[in-house]
CSV table of N, CA and C in Angstrom, one decimal:
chain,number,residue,atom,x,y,z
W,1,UNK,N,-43.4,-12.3,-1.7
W,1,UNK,CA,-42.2,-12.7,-2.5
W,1,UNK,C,-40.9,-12.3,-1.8
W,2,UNK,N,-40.7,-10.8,-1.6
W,2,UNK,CA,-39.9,-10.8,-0.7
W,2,UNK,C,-39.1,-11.5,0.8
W,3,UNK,N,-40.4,-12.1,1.5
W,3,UNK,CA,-40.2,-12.8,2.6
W,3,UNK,C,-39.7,-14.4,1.9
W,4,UNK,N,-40.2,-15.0,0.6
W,4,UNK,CA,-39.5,-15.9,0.2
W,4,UNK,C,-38.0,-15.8,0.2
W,5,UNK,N,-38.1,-14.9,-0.6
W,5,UNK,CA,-36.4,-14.8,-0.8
W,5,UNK,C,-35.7,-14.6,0.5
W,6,UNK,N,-36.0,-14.1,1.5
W,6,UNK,CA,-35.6,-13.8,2.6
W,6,UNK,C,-34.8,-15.4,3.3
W,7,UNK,N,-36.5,-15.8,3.6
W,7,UNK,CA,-36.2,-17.5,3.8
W,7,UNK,C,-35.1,-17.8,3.3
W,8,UNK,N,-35.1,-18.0,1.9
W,8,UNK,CA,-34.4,-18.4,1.3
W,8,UNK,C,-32.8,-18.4,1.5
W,9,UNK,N,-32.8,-17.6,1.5
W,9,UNK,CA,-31.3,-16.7,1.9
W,9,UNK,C,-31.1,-17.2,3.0
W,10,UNK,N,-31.4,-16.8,3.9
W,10,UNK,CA,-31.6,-17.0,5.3
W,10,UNK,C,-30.9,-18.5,5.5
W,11,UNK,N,-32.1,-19.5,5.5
W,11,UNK,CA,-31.5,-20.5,5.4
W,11,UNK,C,-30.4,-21.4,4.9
W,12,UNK,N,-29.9,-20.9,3.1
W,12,UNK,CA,-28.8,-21.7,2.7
W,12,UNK,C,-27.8,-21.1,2.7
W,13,UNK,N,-27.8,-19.9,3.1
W,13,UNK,CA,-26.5,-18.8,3.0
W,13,UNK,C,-25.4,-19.6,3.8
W,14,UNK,N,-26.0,-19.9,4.8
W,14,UNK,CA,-24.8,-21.1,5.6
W,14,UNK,C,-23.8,-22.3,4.8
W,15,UNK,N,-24.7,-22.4,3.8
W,15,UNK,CA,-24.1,-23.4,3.1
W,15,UNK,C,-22.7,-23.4,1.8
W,16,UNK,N,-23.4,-21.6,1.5
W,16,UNK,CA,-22.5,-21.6,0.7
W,16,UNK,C,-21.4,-20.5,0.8
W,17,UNK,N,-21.5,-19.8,2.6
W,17,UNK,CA,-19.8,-19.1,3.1
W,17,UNK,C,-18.8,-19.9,3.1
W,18,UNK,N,-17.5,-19.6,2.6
W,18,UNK,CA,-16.5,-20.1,2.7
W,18,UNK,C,-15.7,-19.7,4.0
W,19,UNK,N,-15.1,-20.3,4.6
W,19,UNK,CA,-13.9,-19.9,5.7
W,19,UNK,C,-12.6,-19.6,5.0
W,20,UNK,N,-12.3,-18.8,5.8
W,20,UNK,CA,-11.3,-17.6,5.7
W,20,UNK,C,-9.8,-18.2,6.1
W,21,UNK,N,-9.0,-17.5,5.9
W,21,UNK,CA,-7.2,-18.2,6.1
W,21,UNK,C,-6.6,-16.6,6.3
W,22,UNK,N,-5.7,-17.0,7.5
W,22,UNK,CA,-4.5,-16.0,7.4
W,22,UNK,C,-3.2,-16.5,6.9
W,23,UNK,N,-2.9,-15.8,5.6
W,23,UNK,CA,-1.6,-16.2,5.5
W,23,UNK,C,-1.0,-15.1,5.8
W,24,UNK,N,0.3,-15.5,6.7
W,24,UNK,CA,1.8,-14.7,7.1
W,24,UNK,C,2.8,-14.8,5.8
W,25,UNK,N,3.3,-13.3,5.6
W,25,UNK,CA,4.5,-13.8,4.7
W,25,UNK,C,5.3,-12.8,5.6
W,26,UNK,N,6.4,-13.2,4.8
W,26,UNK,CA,7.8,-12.8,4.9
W,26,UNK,C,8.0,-12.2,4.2
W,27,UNK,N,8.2,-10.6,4.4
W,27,UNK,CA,8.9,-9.9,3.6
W,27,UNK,C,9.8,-8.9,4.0
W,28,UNK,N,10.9,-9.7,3.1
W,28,UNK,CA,12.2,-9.3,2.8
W,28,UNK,C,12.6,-7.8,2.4
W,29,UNK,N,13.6,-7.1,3.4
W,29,UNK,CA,13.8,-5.5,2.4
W,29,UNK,C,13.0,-4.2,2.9
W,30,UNK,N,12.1,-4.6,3.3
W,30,UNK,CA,11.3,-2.9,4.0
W,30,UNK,C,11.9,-2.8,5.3
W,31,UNK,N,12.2,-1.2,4.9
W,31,UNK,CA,13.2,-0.5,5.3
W,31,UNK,C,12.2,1.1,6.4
W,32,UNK,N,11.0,1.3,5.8
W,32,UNK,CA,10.8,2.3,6.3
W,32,UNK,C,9.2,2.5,6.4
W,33,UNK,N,8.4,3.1,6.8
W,33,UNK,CA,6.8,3.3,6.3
W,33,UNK,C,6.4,3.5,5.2
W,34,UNK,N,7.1,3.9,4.3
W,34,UNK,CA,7.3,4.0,2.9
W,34,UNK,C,7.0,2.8,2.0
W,35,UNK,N,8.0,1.7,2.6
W,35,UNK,CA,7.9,0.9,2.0
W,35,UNK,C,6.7,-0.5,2.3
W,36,UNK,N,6.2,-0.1,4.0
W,36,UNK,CA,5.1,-0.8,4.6
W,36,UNK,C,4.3,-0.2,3.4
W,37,UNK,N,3.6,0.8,3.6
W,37,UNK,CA,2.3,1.3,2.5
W,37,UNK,C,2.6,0.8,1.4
W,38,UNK,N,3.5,0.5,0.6
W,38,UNK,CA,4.0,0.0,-0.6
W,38,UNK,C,3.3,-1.6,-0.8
W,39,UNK,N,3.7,-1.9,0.3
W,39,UNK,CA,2.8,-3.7,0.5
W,39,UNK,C,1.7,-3.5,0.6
W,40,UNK,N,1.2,-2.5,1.7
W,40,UNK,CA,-0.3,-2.7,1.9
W,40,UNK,C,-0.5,-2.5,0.7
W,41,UNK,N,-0.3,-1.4,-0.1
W,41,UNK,CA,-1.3,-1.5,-0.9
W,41,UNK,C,-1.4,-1.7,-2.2
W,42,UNK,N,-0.2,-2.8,-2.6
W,42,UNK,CA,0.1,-4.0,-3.4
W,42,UNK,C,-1.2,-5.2,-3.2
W,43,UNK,N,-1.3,-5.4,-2.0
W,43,UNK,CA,-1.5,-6.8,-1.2
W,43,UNK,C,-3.5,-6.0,-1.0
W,44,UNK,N,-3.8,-5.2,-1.1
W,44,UNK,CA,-5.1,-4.9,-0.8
W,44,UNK,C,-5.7,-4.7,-2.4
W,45,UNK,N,-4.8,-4.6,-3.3
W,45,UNK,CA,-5.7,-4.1,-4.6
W,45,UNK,C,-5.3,-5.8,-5.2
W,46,UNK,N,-5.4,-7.1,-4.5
W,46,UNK,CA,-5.2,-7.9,-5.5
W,46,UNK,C,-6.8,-8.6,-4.7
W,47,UNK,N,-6.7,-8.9,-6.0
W,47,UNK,CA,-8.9,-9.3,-6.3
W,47,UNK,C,-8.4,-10.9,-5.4
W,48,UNK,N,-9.8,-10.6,-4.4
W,48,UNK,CA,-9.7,-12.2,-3.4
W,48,UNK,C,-9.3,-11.4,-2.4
W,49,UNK,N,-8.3,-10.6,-1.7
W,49,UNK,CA,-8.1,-10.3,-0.3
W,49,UNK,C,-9.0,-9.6,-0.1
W,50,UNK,N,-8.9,-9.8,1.5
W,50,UNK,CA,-10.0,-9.8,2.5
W,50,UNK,C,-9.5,-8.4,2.9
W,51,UNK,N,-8.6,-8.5,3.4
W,51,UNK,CA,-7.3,-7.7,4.6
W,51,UNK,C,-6.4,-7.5,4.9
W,52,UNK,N,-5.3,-7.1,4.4
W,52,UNK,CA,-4.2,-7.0,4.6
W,52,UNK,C,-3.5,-5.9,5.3
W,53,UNK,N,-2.1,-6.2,6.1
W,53,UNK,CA,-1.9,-5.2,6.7
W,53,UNK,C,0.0,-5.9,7.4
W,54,UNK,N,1.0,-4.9,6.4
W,54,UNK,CA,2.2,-5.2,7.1
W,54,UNK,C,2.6,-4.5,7.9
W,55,UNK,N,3.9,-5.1,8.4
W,55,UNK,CA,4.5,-4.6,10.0
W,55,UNK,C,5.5,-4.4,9.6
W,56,UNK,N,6.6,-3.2,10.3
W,56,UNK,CA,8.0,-3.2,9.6
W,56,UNK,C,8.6,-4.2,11.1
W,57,UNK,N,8.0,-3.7,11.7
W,57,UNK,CA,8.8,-4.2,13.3
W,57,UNK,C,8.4,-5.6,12.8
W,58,UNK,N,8.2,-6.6,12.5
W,58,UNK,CA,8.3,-8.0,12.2
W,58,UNK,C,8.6,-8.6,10.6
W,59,UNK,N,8.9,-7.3,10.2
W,59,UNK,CA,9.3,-7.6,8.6
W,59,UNK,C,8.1,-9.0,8.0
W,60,UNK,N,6.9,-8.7,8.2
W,60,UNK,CA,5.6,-9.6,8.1
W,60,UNK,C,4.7,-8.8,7.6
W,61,UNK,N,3.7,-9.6,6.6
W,61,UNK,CA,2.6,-9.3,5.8
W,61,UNK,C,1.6,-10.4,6.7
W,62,UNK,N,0.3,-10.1,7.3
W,62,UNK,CA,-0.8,-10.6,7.6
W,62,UNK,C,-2.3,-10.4,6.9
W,63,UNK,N,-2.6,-11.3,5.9
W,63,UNK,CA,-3.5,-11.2,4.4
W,63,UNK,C,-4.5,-12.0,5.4
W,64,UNK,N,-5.7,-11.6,5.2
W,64,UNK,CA,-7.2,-12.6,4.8
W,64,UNK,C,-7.7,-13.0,3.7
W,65,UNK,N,-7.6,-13.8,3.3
W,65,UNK,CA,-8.2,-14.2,2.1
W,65,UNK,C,-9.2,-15.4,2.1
W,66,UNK,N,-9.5,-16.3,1.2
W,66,UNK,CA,-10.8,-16.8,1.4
W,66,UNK,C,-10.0,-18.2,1.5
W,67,UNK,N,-10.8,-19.5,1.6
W,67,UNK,CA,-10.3,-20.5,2.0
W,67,UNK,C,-10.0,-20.9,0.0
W,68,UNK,N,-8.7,-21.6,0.0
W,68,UNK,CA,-8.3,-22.1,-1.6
W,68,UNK,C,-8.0,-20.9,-2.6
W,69,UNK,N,-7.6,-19.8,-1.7
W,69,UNK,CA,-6.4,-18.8,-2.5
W,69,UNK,C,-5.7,-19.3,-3.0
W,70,UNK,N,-5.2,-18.9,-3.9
W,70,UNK,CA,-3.9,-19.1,-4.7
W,70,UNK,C,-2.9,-18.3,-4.1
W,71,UNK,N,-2.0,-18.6,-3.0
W,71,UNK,CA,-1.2,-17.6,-2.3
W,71,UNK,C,0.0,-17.1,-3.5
W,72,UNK,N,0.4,-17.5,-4.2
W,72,UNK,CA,1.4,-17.4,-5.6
W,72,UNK,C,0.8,-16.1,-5.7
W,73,UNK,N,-0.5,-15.5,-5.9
W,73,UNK,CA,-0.9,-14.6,-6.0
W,73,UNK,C,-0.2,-13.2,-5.4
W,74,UNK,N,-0.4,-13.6,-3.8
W,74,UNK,CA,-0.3,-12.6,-2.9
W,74,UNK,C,1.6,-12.2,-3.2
W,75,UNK,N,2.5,-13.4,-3.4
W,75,UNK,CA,4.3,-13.0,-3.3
W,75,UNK,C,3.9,-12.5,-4.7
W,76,UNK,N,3.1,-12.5,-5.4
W,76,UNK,CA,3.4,-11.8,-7.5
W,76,UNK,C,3.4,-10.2,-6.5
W,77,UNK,N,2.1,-10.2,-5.9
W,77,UNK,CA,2.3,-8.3,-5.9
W,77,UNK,C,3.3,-8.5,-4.7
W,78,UNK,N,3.6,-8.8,-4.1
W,78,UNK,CA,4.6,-8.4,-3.0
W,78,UNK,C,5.9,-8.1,-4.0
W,79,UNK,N,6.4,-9.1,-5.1
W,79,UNK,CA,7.4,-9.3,-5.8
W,79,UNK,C,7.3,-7.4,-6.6
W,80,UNK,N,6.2,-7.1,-6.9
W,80,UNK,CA,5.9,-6.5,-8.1
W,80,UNK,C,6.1,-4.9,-7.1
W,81,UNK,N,6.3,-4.7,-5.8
W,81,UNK,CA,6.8,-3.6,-5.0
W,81,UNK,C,8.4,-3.9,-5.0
W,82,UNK,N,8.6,-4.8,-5.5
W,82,UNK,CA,10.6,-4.8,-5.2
W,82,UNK,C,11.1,-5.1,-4.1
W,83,UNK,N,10.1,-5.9,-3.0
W,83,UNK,CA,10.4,-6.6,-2.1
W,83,UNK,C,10.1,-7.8,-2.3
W,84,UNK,N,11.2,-8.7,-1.3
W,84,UNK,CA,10.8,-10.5,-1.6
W,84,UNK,C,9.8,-11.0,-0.7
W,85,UNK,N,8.6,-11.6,-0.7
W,85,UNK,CA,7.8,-12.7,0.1
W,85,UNK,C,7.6,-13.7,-0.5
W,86,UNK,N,7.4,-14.4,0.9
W,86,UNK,CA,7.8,-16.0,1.4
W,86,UNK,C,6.7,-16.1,2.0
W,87,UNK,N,5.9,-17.3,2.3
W,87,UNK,CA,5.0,-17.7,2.8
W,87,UNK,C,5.4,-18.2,4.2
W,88,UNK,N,5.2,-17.5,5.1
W,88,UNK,CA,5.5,-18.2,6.3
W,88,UNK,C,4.3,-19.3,6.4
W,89,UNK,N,3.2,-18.8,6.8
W,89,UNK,CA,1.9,-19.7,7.8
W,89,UNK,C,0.6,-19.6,6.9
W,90,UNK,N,-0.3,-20.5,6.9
W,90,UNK,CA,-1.2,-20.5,6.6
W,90,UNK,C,-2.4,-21.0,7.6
W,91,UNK,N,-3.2,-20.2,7.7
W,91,UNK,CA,-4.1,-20.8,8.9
W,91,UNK,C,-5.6,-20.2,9.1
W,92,UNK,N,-6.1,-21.6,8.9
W,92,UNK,CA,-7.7,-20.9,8.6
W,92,UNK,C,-8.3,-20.4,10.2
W,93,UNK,N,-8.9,-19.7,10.1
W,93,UNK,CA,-9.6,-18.7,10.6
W,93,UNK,C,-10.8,-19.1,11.3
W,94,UNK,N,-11.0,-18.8,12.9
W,94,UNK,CA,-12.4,-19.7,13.0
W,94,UNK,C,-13.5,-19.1,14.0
C-alpha cells in the first residue's frame, strides 16, 4: 500500500505544483532596522508567503509567493506597519 501511494505521489505531484513569483515592492518611509523588521515581519505572518525579506539600502520588499496571489494582500500588511507599498515588479520564478 505504501509503495502505491508512493507511486502515486511521485508521479502526479508534478502536476499539481504551482510556480512561484517575486514580487518587488516599494516601500515608502523606513528609516532604520527597526523599521526593516517591522516589514519583515508584517510580510512573513501573512498566510500565502513563501519569503520575504526587506532592504533599507533600496527602500524594497522582495516576497515569494505562489503563482495568483492576491498582491493587495502583501501593501494591506505593509500599510498596517505605517509604511506605504507599491508594487514595483512581478515576476515568476523559474
Amino acid at each position: 500500500m505504501k509503495r502505491l501511494m508512493f507511486l502515486v505521489l511521485f508521479l502526479f505531484s508534478p502536476l499539481i505544483w504551482a510556480e512561484n513569483v517575486q514580487v518587488t515592492i516599494d516601500v515608502k518611509g523606513m528609516t532604520c532596522p527597526l523599521c526593516v523588521s517591522s516589514v519583515n515581519q508584517a510580510l512573513r505572518k501573512t498566510d500565502g508567503v513563501i519569503k520575504a525579506k526587506a532592504s533599507l539600502k533600496t527602500q524594497q520588499a522582495e516576497v515569494i509567493v505562489p503563482e495568483g496571489f492576491n498582491t493587495d494582500e502583501l501593501l494591506k500588511s505593509v500599510d498596517k506597519t505605517g509604511y506605504k507599498g507599491s508594487i514595483n515588479k512581478v515576476v515568476k520564478q523559474s
